[in-house]
Amino acid sequence: MSKKMIIVGMLCFVCFISACSNKPETIPNSEEDKKVVETPIKDFSRIDKLVQSTEPQDIDRIVKVLFYESNNMQYKNTIAIDIGNNVMYLNPKVPTLGLVNADYKMTEDDVEKVQNIIKKYGIQSWKEDYSDSKNTNYEDGYGWVIYLEYADRTVERHSGSGMYRADVIPKNFDTFIEEITNFVDNKKDDLNE
């Protein structure tokens, strides 16, 4: 065999091993053979690359919440909560998420509060896309996105974008933003005391 064939064979073997290691691990001989071994990852920077979840899962399976708005190319109301690792970013910046450490350790009450907010506003029942399909030729404007990452490393994404904010948001959107940002702001105040 030539050296090229050996190298190609080794590369194929490495690719095969790598592909196998990216599949979720299952626990054999358990009550649920489909139960996934779950390890939350701290990195938010790859959340938009995760596989879309086929259906909403239980609230207690949410390991990350990432929300932000963009208005005229400026980010605002950025929320980054890592329930799986019990931490929260109090002043997250979208371009640096995943590159900096979280600055608040969450309690069980904090986790429950976040879960209750998601449930209260029915985030999981929001449409996937609220974008204004009539008005697609705009450079500036308004947009928002919320990612709910599940323990099985799938993601549920809801978003909207368009020229006018009122045209691209769900009915209870403003009260959701008010409650979730107040929750985070109260944690900032707690740290400053």
Short mmCIF file of N, CA and C in Angstrom, two decimals:
data_model
loop_
_atom_site.label_atom_id
_atom_site.label_comp_id
_atom_site.label_asym_id
_atom_site.label_seq_id
_atom_site.Cartn_x
_atom_site.Cartn_y
_atom_site.Cartn_z
N MET A 1 0.84 -1.19 0.00
CA MET A 1 0.00 0.00 0.00
C MET A 1 0.88 1.24 0.00
N SER A 2 0.39 2.24 -0.68
CA SER A 2 1.17 3.48 -0.71
C SER A 2 0.91 4.30 0.54
N LYS A 3 1.78 5.24 0.79
CA LYS A 3 1.64 6.12 1.95
C LYS A 3 0.35 6.92 1.88
N LYS A 4 -0.03 7.33 0.65
CA LYS A 4 -1.26 8.11 0.49
C LYS A 4 -2.48 7.31 0.92
N MET A 5 -2.53 6.03 0.56
CA MET A 5 -3.66 5.18 0.93
C MET A 5 -3.74 5.01 2.44
N ILE A 6 -2.59 4.86 3.08
CA ILE A 6 -2.56 4.71 4.54
C ILE A 6 -3.05 5.99 5.20
N ILE A 7 -2.59 7.13 4.70
CA ILE A 7 -3.01 8.42 5.27
C ILE A 7 -4.50 8.63 5.06
N VAL A 8 -5.02 8.34 3.86
CA VAL A 8 -6.45 8.47 3.59
C VAL A 8 -7.25 7.55 4.51
N GLY A 9 -6.78 6.33 4.69
CA GLY A 9 -7.45 5.38 5.58
C GLY A 9 -7.48 5.88 7.01
N MET A 10 -6.37 6.43 7.47
CA MET A 10 -6.31 6.97 8.84
C MET A 10 -7.24 8.15 8.99
N LEU A 11 -7.30 9.04 7.99
CA LEU A 11 -8.20 10.19 8.05
C LEU A 11 -9.65 9.74 8.10
N CYS A 12 -10.00 8.74 7.30
CA CYS A 12 -11.38 8.22 7.32
C CYS A 12 -11.72 7.65 8.69
N PHE A 13 -10.76 6.92 9.29
CA PHE A 13 -10.98 6.35 10.61
C PHE A 13 -11.18 7.45 11.65
N VAL A 14 -10.35 8.49 11.63
CA VAL A 14 -10.47 9.61 12.58
C VAL A 14 -11.81 10.32 12.40
N CYS A 15 -12.21 10.54 11.15
CA CYS A 15 -13.51 11.19 10.89
C CYS A 15 -14.66 10.34 11.42
N PHE A 16 -14.57 9.03 11.24
CA PHE A 16 -15.60 8.13 11.74
C PHE A 16 -15.69 8.20 13.26
N ILE A 17 -14.56 8.14 13.92
CA ILE A 17 -14.53 8.22 15.39
C ILE A 17 -15.08 9.56 15.85
N SER A 18 -14.69 10.63 15.19
CA SER A 18 -15.17 11.96 15.55
C SER A 18 -16.67 12.07 15.37
N ALA A 19 -17.19 11.55 14.28
CA ALA A 19 -18.63 11.60 14.03
C ALA A 19 -19.39 10.81 15.08
N CYS A 20 -18.87 9.68 15.48
CA CYS A 20 -19.53 8.86 16.50
C CYS A 20 -19.54 9.56 17.85
N SER A 21 -18.49 10.30 18.15
CA SER A 21 -18.42 10.95 19.45
C SER A 21 -19.33 12.16 19.55
N ASN A 22 -19.83 12.68 18.43
CA ASN A 22 -20.75 13.82 18.47
C ASN A 22 -22.19 13.40 18.65
N LYS A 23 -22.48 12.11 18.59
CA LYS A 23 -23.85 11.63 18.79
C LYS A 23 -24.13 11.59 20.28
N PRO A 24 -25.39 11.86 20.69
CA PRO A 24 -25.72 11.77 22.11
C PRO A 24 -25.50 10.35 22.63
N GLU A 25 -24.98 10.26 23.83
CA GLU A 25 -24.79 8.96 24.44
C GLU A 25 -26.09 8.53 25.09
N THR A 26 -26.39 7.24 25.03
CA THR A 26 -27.59 6.75 25.71
C THR A 26 -27.17 5.81 26.82
N ILE A 27 -28.03 5.67 27.78
CA ILE A 27 -27.77 4.81 28.91
C ILE A 27 -28.48 3.49 28.65
N PRO A 28 -27.75 2.40 28.41
CA PRO A 28 -28.41 1.13 28.14
C PRO A 28 -29.01 0.53 29.41
N ASN A 29 -29.99 -0.33 29.22
CA ASN A 29 -30.62 -1.08 30.31
C ASN A 29 -31.23 -0.18 31.38
N SER A 30 -31.65 1.01 31.01
CA SER A 30 -32.32 1.88 31.97
C SER A 30 -33.81 1.85 31.67
N GLU A 31 -34.59 2.53 32.50
CA GLU A 31 -36.04 2.59 32.27
C GLU A 31 -36.33 3.17 30.90
N GLU A 32 -35.61 4.20 30.55
CA GLU A 32 -35.80 4.83 29.25
C GLU A 32 -34.52 4.66 28.46
N ASP A 33 -34.51 3.74 27.49
CA ASP A 33 -33.31 3.54 26.70
C ASP A 33 -32.95 4.77 25.89
N LYS A 34 -33.89 5.71 25.75
CA LYS A 34 -33.63 6.91 24.96
C LYS A 34 -33.10 8.06 25.80
N LYS A 35 -32.96 7.86 27.09
CA LYS A 35 -32.49 8.95 27.95
C LYS A 35 -31.09 9.37 27.53
N VAL A 36 -30.88 10.67 27.39
CA VAL A 36 -29.61 11.19 26.92
C VAL A 36 -28.73 11.56 28.12
N VAL A 37 -27.44 11.24 28.03
CA VAL A 37 -26.49 11.67 29.04
C VAL A 37 -26.26 13.15 28.78
N GLU A 38 -26.57 13.97 29.77
CA GLU A 38 -26.60 15.41 29.54
C GLU A 38 -25.52 16.12 30.33
N THR A 39 -24.76 16.93 29.63
CA THR A 39 -23.72 17.73 30.25
C THR A 39 -23.85 19.14 29.69
N PRO A 40 -24.37 20.07 30.48
CA PRO A 40 -24.49 21.44 29.96
C PRO A 40 -23.12 22.01 29.63
N ILE A 41 -23.04 22.73 28.56
CA ILE A 41 -21.81 23.37 28.13
C ILE A 41 -21.94 24.86 28.44
N LYS A 42 -20.86 25.49 28.90
CA LYS A 42 -20.92 26.88 29.32
C LYS A 42 -20.97 27.87 28.18
N ASP A 43 -20.68 27.45 26.99
CA ASP A 43 -20.50 28.35 25.86
C ASP A 43 -21.82 28.75 25.20
N PHE A 44 -22.11 30.04 25.17
CA PHE A 44 -23.29 30.55 24.48
C PHE A 44 -23.01 30.84 23.00
N SER A 45 -21.74 30.94 22.65
CA SER A 45 -21.40 31.39 21.30
C SER A 45 -21.84 30.43 20.21
N ARG A 46 -22.13 29.20 20.53
CA ARG A 46 -22.51 28.22 19.53
C ARG A 46 -24.00 27.87 19.58
N ILE A 47 -24.77 28.57 20.38
CA ILE A 47 -26.18 28.22 20.58
C ILE A 47 -26.97 28.31 19.27
N ASP A 48 -26.61 29.22 18.38
CA ASP A 48 -27.34 29.35 17.13
C ASP A 48 -26.98 28.26 16.12
N LYS A 49 -26.00 27.43 16.45
CA LYS A 49 -25.59 26.36 15.55
C LYS A 49 -26.16 25.00 15.96
N LEU A 50 -26.86 24.96 17.09
CA LEU A 50 -27.43 23.70 17.56
C LEU A 50 -28.61 23.27 16.69
N VAL A 51 -28.88 21.99 16.71
CA VAL A 51 -30.00 21.43 15.95
C VAL A 51 -31.31 21.93 16.56
N GLN A 52 -32.24 22.30 15.70
CA GLN A 52 -33.54 22.78 16.14
C GLN A 52 -34.31 21.62 16.78
N SER A 53 -34.86 21.85 17.96
CA SER A 53 -35.67 20.84 18.62
C SER A 53 -36.95 20.63 17.82
N THR A 54 -37.38 19.39 17.72
CA THR A 54 -38.58 19.10 16.92
C THR A 54 -39.86 19.50 17.63
N GLU A 55 -39.83 19.60 18.95
CA GLU A 55 -41.00 20.03 19.70
C GLU A 55 -40.56 20.59 21.05
N PRO A 56 -41.39 21.43 21.66
CA PRO A 56 -41.03 21.96 22.98
C PRO A 56 -40.87 20.82 23.99
N GLN A 57 -39.92 20.99 24.88
CA GLN A 57 -39.69 20.00 25.93
C GLN A 57 -40.12 20.59 27.26
N ASP A 58 -40.05 19.79 28.31
CA ASP A 58 -40.42 20.27 29.64
C ASP A 58 -39.55 21.45 30.04
N ILE A 59 -40.13 22.36 30.80
CA ILE A 59 -39.42 23.56 31.27
C ILE A 59 -38.13 23.17 32.02
N ASP A 60 -38.19 22.11 32.81
CA ASP A 60 -37.00 21.74 33.59
C ASP A 60 -35.89 21.14 32.73
N ARG A 61 -36.10 20.99 31.44
CA ARG A 61 -35.06 20.51 30.52
C ARG A 61 -34.31 21.67 29.86
N ILE A 62 -34.75 22.90 30.12
CA ILE A 62 -34.07 24.08 29.57
C ILE A 62 -32.79 24.32 30.36
N VAL A 63 -31.66 24.37 29.64
CA VAL A 63 -30.37 24.60 30.32
C VAL A 63 -29.80 25.98 30.03
N LYS A 64 -30.30 26.64 28.98
CA LYS A 64 -29.82 27.99 28.67
C LYS A 64 -30.95 28.83 28.09
N VAL A 65 -30.90 30.12 28.41
CA VAL A 65 -31.82 31.09 27.84
C VAL A 65 -30.96 32.24 27.33
N LEU A 66 -31.08 32.53 26.04
CA LEU A 66 -30.39 33.69 25.47
C LEU A 66 -31.42 34.52 24.74
N PHE A 67 -31.48 35.79 25.10
CA PHE A 67 -32.43 36.72 24.49
C PHE A 67 -31.72 38.03 24.21
N TYR A 68 -32.02 38.63 23.08
CA TYR A 68 -31.56 39.99 22.84
C TYR A 68 -32.40 40.64 21.76
N GLU A 69 -32.39 41.97 21.82
CA GLU A 69 -33.05 42.79 20.81
C GLU A 69 -31.98 43.58 20.07
N SER A 70 -32.29 43.94 18.86
CA SER A 70 -31.40 44.79 18.07
C SER A 70 -32.26 45.87 17.43
N ASN A 71 -31.87 47.10 17.65
CA ASN A 71 -32.60 48.22 17.07
C ASN A 71 -31.60 49.14 16.40
N ASN A 72 -31.74 49.32 15.09
CA ASN A 72 -30.80 50.13 14.32
C ASN A 72 -29.35 49.69 14.57
N MET A 73 -29.16 48.38 14.56
CA MET A 73 -27.85 47.74 14.69
C MET A 73 -27.21 47.91 16.07
N GLN A 74 -28.01 48.22 17.08
CA GLN A 74 -27.53 48.33 18.46
C GLN A 74 -28.23 47.26 19.30
N TYR A 75 -27.46 46.45 20.05
CA TYR A 75 -28.05 45.43 20.91
C TYR A 75 -28.58 46.07 22.18
N LYS A 76 -29.70 45.52 22.67
CA LYS A 76 -30.21 45.98 23.97
C LYS A 76 -30.97 44.83 24.62
N ASN A 77 -31.19 44.96 25.91
CA ASN A 77 -31.90 43.95 26.70
C ASN A 77 -31.35 42.55 26.49
N THR A 78 -30.05 42.40 26.52
CA THR A 78 -29.43 41.10 26.34
C THR A 78 -29.51 40.32 27.65
N ILE A 79 -30.05 39.11 27.56
CA ILE A 79 -30.19 38.23 28.72
C ILE A 79 -29.49 36.93 28.39
N ALA A 80 -28.57 36.49 29.26
CA ALA A 80 -27.87 35.22 29.07
C ALA A 80 -27.87 34.48 30.40
N ILE A 81 -28.71 33.44 30.48
CA ILE A 81 -28.88 32.68 31.71
C ILE A 81 -28.52 31.22 31.44
N ASP A 82 -27.58 30.71 32.20
CA ASP A 82 -27.10 29.34 32.05
C ASP A 82 -27.64 28.52 33.22
N ILE A 83 -28.86 28.02 33.07
CA ILE A 83 -29.52 27.27 34.14
C ILE A 83 -28.76 25.98 34.42
N GLY A 84 -28.25 25.34 33.38
CA GLY A 84 -27.55 24.07 33.54
C GLY A 84 -26.32 24.16 34.42
N ASN A 85 -25.67 25.30 34.42
CA ASN A 85 -24.49 25.52 35.26
C ASN A 85 -24.76 26.48 36.41
N ASN A 86 -26.04 26.85 36.60
CA ASN A 86 -26.48 27.73 37.69
C ASN A 86 -25.74 29.06 37.73
N VAL A 87 -25.54 29.67 36.55
CA VAL A 87 -24.89 30.98 36.49
C VAL A 87 -25.64 31.89 35.53
N MET A 88 -25.36 33.17 35.67
CA MET A 88 -26.01 34.17 34.84
C MET A 88 -25.00 35.27 34.52
N TYR A 89 -25.15 35.84 33.34
CA TYR A 89 -24.34 36.98 32.93
C TYR A 89 -25.18 38.22 33.20
N LEU A 90 -24.66 39.12 34.05
CA LEU A 90 -25.45 40.30 34.42
C LEU A 90 -25.31 41.43 33.41
N ASN A 91 -24.21 41.50 32.70
CA ASN A 91 -24.00 42.53 31.68
C ASN A 91 -23.48 41.90 30.39
N PRO A 92 -24.24 40.97 29.82
CA PRO A 92 -23.71 40.27 28.65
C PRO A 92 -23.65 41.16 27.41
N LYS A 93 -22.67 40.90 26.60
CA LYS A 93 -22.54 41.58 25.32
C LYS A 93 -22.53 40.48 24.26
N VAL A 94 -23.42 40.57 23.29
CA VAL A 94 -23.60 39.51 22.31
C VAL A 94 -22.29 39.09 21.66
N PRO A 95 -21.42 40.01 21.22
CA PRO A 95 -20.20 39.57 20.55
C PRO A 95 -19.22 38.80 21.44
N THR A 96 -19.31 38.96 22.77
CA THR A 96 -18.35 38.29 23.66
C THR A 96 -18.96 37.13 24.43
N LEU A 97 -20.21 36.80 24.20
CA LEU A 97 -20.81 35.68 24.92
C LEU A 97 -20.03 34.41 24.61
N GLY A 98 -19.71 33.67 25.63
CA GLY A 98 -18.91 32.47 25.46
C GLY A 98 -17.43 32.72 25.63
N LEU A 99 -17.03 33.97 25.63
CA LEU A 99 -15.62 34.31 25.78
C LEU A 99 -15.30 34.84 27.17
N VAL A 100 -16.32 35.23 27.90
CA VAL A 100 -16.12 35.76 29.25
C VAL A 100 -16.85 34.87 30.24
N ASN A 101 -16.43 34.94 31.48
CA ASN A 101 -17.06 34.13 32.53
C ASN A 101 -18.32 34.78 33.05
N ALA A 102 -19.24 33.95 33.50
CA ALA A 102 -20.47 34.44 34.12
C ALA A 102 -20.12 35.17 35.41
N ASP A 103 -20.98 36.11 35.81
CA ASP A 103 -20.66 36.90 36.99
C ASP A 103 -21.69 36.79 38.11
N TYR A 104 -22.60 35.83 38.02
CA TYR A 104 -23.58 35.67 39.10
C TYR A 104 -23.90 34.19 39.27
N LYS A 105 -23.78 33.69 40.48
CA LYS A 105 -24.12 32.30 40.80
C LYS A 105 -25.59 32.25 41.21
N MET A 106 -26.37 31.47 40.49
CA MET A 106 -27.81 31.39 40.72
C MET A 106 -28.14 30.40 41.84
N THR A 107 -29.21 30.73 42.56
CA THR A 107 -29.75 29.82 43.57
C THR A 107 -30.86 28.98 42.94
N GLU A 108 -31.34 28.02 43.67
CA GLU A 108 -32.49 27.22 43.19
C GLU A 108 -33.72 28.11 43.00
N ASP A 109 -33.90 29.10 43.88
CA ASP A 109 -35.02 30.05 43.72
C ASP A 109 -34.88 30.84 42.43
N ASP A 110 -33.66 31.24 42.08
CA ASP A 110 -33.43 31.97 40.83
C ASP A 110 -33.81 31.11 39.62
N VAL A 111 -33.39 29.86 39.64
CA VAL A 111 -33.70 28.95 38.54
C VAL A 111 -35.21 28.79 38.41
N GLU A 112 -35.87 28.61 39.53
CA GLU A 112 -37.33 28.45 39.53
C GLU A 112 -38.02 29.70 38.99
N LYS A 113 -37.51 30.86 39.36
CA LYS A 113 -38.08 32.13 38.89
C LYS A 113 -37.97 32.24 37.36
N VAL A 114 -36.81 31.90 36.80
CA VAL A 114 -36.62 31.95 35.35
C VAL A 114 -37.57 30.98 34.67
N GLN A 115 -37.67 29.77 35.20
CA GLN A 115 -38.58 28.78 34.63
C GLN A 115 -40.03 29.27 34.68
N ASN A 116 -40.40 29.90 35.79
CA ASN A 116 -41.77 30.43 35.91
C ASN A 116 -42.04 31.54 34.91
N ILE A 117 -41.05 32.39 34.64
CA ILE A 117 -41.23 33.46 33.66
C ILE A 117 -41.44 32.86 32.27
N ILE A 118 -40.65 31.87 31.92
CA ILE A 118 -40.80 31.21 30.60
C ILE A 118 -42.19 30.60 30.48
N LYS A 119 -42.63 29.95 31.55
CA LYS A 119 -43.95 29.31 31.55
C LYS A 119 -45.07 30.35 31.53
N LYS A 120 -44.96 31.37 32.37
CA LYS A 120 -45.99 32.40 32.48
C LYS A 120 -46.30 33.07 31.15
N TYR A 121 -45.26 33.35 30.36
CA TYR A 121 -45.46 34.05 29.09
C TYR A 121 -45.60 33.10 27.91
N GLY A 122 -45.60 31.80 28.18
CA GLY A 122 -45.80 30.82 27.13
C GLY A 122 -44.79 30.93 26.00
N ILE A 123 -43.54 31.18 26.36
CA ILE A 123 -42.49 31.38 25.36
C ILE A 123 -42.44 30.20 24.38
N GLN A 124 -42.60 28.99 24.90
CA GLN A 124 -42.50 27.81 24.05
C GLN A 124 -43.64 27.70 23.04
N SER A 125 -44.71 28.43 23.26
CA SER A 125 -45.82 28.39 22.30
C SER A 125 -45.78 29.58 21.33
N TRP A 126 -44.78 30.45 21.48
CA TRP A 126 -44.64 31.55 20.52
C TRP A 126 -44.34 30.96 19.14
N LYS A 127 -44.73 31.67 18.11
CA LYS A 127 -44.38 31.25 16.76
C LYS A 127 -42.86 31.28 16.60
N GLU A 128 -42.37 30.48 15.67
CA GLU A 128 -40.92 30.45 15.43
C GLU A 128 -40.44 31.76 14.82
N ASP A 129 -41.23 32.36 13.94
CA ASP A 129 -40.79 33.57 13.24
C ASP A 129 -41.92 34.57 13.13
N TYR A 130 -41.67 35.77 13.64
CA TYR A 130 -42.64 36.87 13.56
C TYR A 130 -42.21 37.93 12.55
N SER A 131 -41.23 37.62 11.73
CA SER A 131 -40.68 38.61 10.81
C SER A 131 -41.73 39.14 9.85
N ASP A 132 -41.53 40.38 9.46
CA ASP A 132 -42.42 41.06 8.52
C ASP A 132 -42.03 40.66 7.10
N SER A 133 -42.77 39.74 6.53
CA SER A 133 -42.42 39.23 5.19
C SER A 133 -42.72 40.24 4.09
N LYS A 134 -43.57 41.22 4.37
CA LYS A 134 -43.89 42.24 3.36
C LYS A 134 -42.79 43.27 3.22
N ASN A 135 -42.04 43.47 4.29
CA ASN A 135 -41.05 44.54 4.34
C ASN A 135 -39.65 43.95 4.48
N THR A 136 -39.12 43.33 3.45
CA THR A 136 -37.83 42.67 3.55
C THR A 136 -36.67 43.55 3.08
N ASN A 137 -36.94 44.70 2.50
CA ASN A 137 -35.87 45.56 1.99
C ASN A 137 -35.57 46.68 2.98
N TYR A 138 -34.94 46.34 4.07
CA TYR A 138 -34.55 47.35 5.04
C TYR A 138 -33.15 47.00 5.55
N GLU A 139 -32.40 48.02 5.86
CA GLU A 139 -31.06 47.79 6.42
C GLU A 139 -31.10 47.95 7.93
N ASP A 140 -31.70 49.00 8.38
CA ASP A 140 -31.87 49.20 9.81
C ASP A 140 -33.28 48.77 10.15
N GLY A 141 -33.56 48.73 11.39
CA GLY A 141 -34.88 48.30 11.81
C GLY A 141 -34.77 47.61 13.14
N TYR A 142 -35.73 46.78 13.43
CA TYR A 142 -35.81 46.13 14.73
C TYR A 142 -35.79 44.61 14.56
N GLY A 143 -35.13 43.94 15.50
CA GLY A 143 -35.12 42.48 15.50
C GLY A 143 -34.94 41.96 16.91
N TRP A 144 -35.38 40.76 17.13
CA TRP A 144 -35.20 40.11 18.42
C TRP A 144 -35.07 38.61 18.20
N VAL A 145 -34.48 37.93 19.19
CA VAL A 145 -34.37 36.48 19.15
C VAL A 145 -34.29 35.94 20.58
N ILE A 146 -34.91 34.80 20.78
CA ILE A 146 -34.76 34.08 22.05
C ILE A 146 -34.45 32.63 21.72
N TYR A 147 -33.40 32.11 22.37
CA TYR A 147 -33.01 30.71 22.23
C TYR A 147 -33.27 30.02 23.57
N LEU A 148 -33.90 28.88 23.52
CA LEU A 148 -34.04 28.01 24.68
C LEU A 148 -33.27 26.74 24.35
N GLU A 149 -32.13 26.54 25.00
CA GLU A 149 -31.35 25.33 24.76
C GLU A 149 -31.80 24.27 25.75
N TYR A 150 -32.02 23.06 25.22
CA TYR A 150 -32.44 21.94 26.06
C TYR A 150 -31.25 21.08 26.45
N ALA A 151 -31.46 20.23 27.45
CA ALA A 151 -30.40 19.38 27.97
C ALA A 151 -29.87 18.40 26.93
N ASP A 152 -30.65 18.09 25.91
CA ASP A 152 -30.17 17.17 24.87
C ASP A 152 -29.40 17.90 23.77
N ARG A 153 -29.05 19.15 24.02
CA ARG A 153 -28.28 19.99 23.11
C ARG A 153 -29.01 20.30 21.81
N THR A 154 -30.33 20.43 21.93
CA THR A 154 -31.11 20.97 20.84
C THR A 154 -31.58 22.34 21.28
N VAL A 155 -32.10 23.12 20.36
CA VAL A 155 -32.48 24.48 20.68
C VAL A 155 -33.85 24.79 20.09
N GLU A 156 -34.58 25.61 20.82
CA GLU A 156 -35.84 26.16 20.33
C GLU A 156 -35.58 27.64 20.11
N ARG A 157 -35.91 28.12 18.92
CA ARG A 157 -35.61 29.51 18.57
C ARG A 157 -36.90 30.22 18.17
N HIS A 158 -37.08 31.42 18.70
CA HIS A 158 -38.20 32.29 18.33
C HIS A 158 -37.60 33.65 18.00
N SER A 159 -38.08 34.28 16.94
CA SER A 159 -37.49 35.56 16.55
C SER A 159 -38.46 36.38 15.73
N GLY A 160 -38.07 37.61 15.50
CA GLY A 160 -38.83 38.50 14.64
C GLY A 160 -37.95 39.64 14.18
N SER A 161 -38.17 40.11 12.97
CA SER A 161 -37.43 41.26 12.47
C SER A 161 -38.26 41.98 11.43
N GLY A 162 -38.06 43.27 11.38
CA GLY A 162 -38.79 44.08 10.42
C GLY A 162 -38.50 45.55 10.64
N MET A 163 -39.15 46.35 9.86
CA MET A 163 -38.93 47.78 9.95
C MET A 163 -39.56 48.36 11.22
N TYR A 164 -40.73 47.82 11.59
CA TYR A 164 -41.46 48.38 12.73
C TYR A 164 -41.63 47.32 13.83
N ARG A 165 -41.21 47.66 15.02
CA ARG A 165 -41.22 46.75 16.15
C ARG A 165 -42.60 46.14 16.39
N ALA A 166 -43.63 46.95 16.37
CA ALA A 166 -44.99 46.49 16.67
C ALA A 166 -45.46 45.39 15.71
N ASP A 167 -44.87 45.32 14.53
CA ASP A 167 -45.29 44.33 13.54
C ASP A 167 -44.64 42.96 13.73
N VAL A 168 -43.62 42.85 14.59
CA VAL A 168 -42.83 41.62 14.63
C VAL A 168 -42.67 41.02 16.03
N ILE A 169 -43.60 41.33 16.94
CA ILE A 169 -43.52 40.81 18.30
C ILE A 169 -44.81 40.09 18.69
N PRO A 170 -44.71 39.10 19.58
CA PRO A 170 -45.91 38.44 20.10
C PRO A 170 -46.69 39.37 21.03
N LYS A 171 -47.90 39.00 21.33
CA LYS A 171 -48.80 39.84 22.12
C LYS A 171 -48.25 40.19 23.51
N ASN A 172 -47.67 39.25 24.22
CA ASN A 172 -47.21 39.50 25.59
C ASN A 172 -45.71 39.77 25.68
N PHE A 173 -45.12 40.19 24.59
CA PHE A 173 -43.67 40.39 24.48
C PHE A 173 -43.15 41.46 25.44
N ASP A 174 -43.78 42.60 25.47
CA ASP A 174 -43.28 43.71 26.30
C ASP A 174 -43.31 43.38 27.78
N THR A 175 -44.36 42.71 28.24
CA THR A 175 -44.41 42.36 29.67
C THR A 175 -43.37 41.27 29.99
N PHE A 176 -43.11 40.38 29.04
CA PHE A 176 -42.04 39.39 29.23
C PHE A 176 -40.70 40.09 29.40
N ILE A 177 -40.38 41.01 28.48
CA ILE A 177 -39.10 41.72 28.56
C ILE A 177 -38.98 42.48 29.88
N GLU A 178 -40.05 43.13 30.27
CA GLU A 178 -40.02 43.89 31.52
C GLU A 178 -39.73 42.97 32.71
N GLU A 179 -40.39 41.83 32.76
CA GLU A 179 -40.19 40.94 33.91
C GLU A 179 -38.81 40.30 33.91
N ILE A 180 -38.33 39.83 32.77
CA ILE A 180 -37.03 39.16 32.74
C ILE A 180 -35.89 40.16 32.97
N THR A 181 -36.00 41.37 32.42
CA THR A 181 -34.93 42.36 32.66
C THR A 181 -34.97 42.86 34.10
N ASN A 182 -36.15 42.99 34.70
CA ASN A 182 -36.23 43.36 36.11
C ASN A 182 -35.59 42.29 37.00
N PHE A 183 -35.81 41.03 36.65
CA PHE A 183 -35.19 39.93 37.39
C PHE A 183 -33.67 40.07 37.37
N VAL A 184 -33.10 40.27 36.20
CA VAL A 184 -31.64 40.41 36.06
C VAL A 184 -31.16 41.68 36.77
N ASP A 185 -31.88 42.79 36.60
CA ASP A 185 -31.49 44.04 37.25
C ASP A 185 -31.48 43.91 38.78
N ASN A 186 -32.43 43.16 39.33
CA ASN A 186 -32.46 42.95 40.78
C ASN A 186 -31.23 42.18 41.24
N LYS A 187 -30.73 41.26 40.42
CA LYS A 187 -29.50 40.51 40.77
C LYS A 187 -28.30 41.43 40.73
N LYS A 188 -28.30 42.39 39.79
CA LYS A 188 -27.22 43.37 39.74
C LYS A 188 -27.22 44.20 41.01
N ASP A 189 -28.42 44.61 41.43
CA ASP A 189 -28.54 45.40 42.67
C ASP A 189 -28.06 44.61 43.88
N ASP A 190 -28.40 43.30 43.91
CA ASP A 190 -27.98 42.45 45.03
C ASP A 190 -26.46 42.38 45.13
N LEU A 191 -25.78 42.32 43.99
CA LEU A 191 -24.32 42.26 44.00
C LEU A 191 -23.68 43.57 44.44
N ASN A 192 -24.37 44.67 44.14
CA ASN A 192 -23.81 45.99 44.47
C ASN A 192 -24.05 46.40 45.90
N GLU A 193 -24.87 45.66 46.63
CA GLU A 193 -25.15 46.02 48.02
C GLU A 193 -24.03 45.62 48.94
#
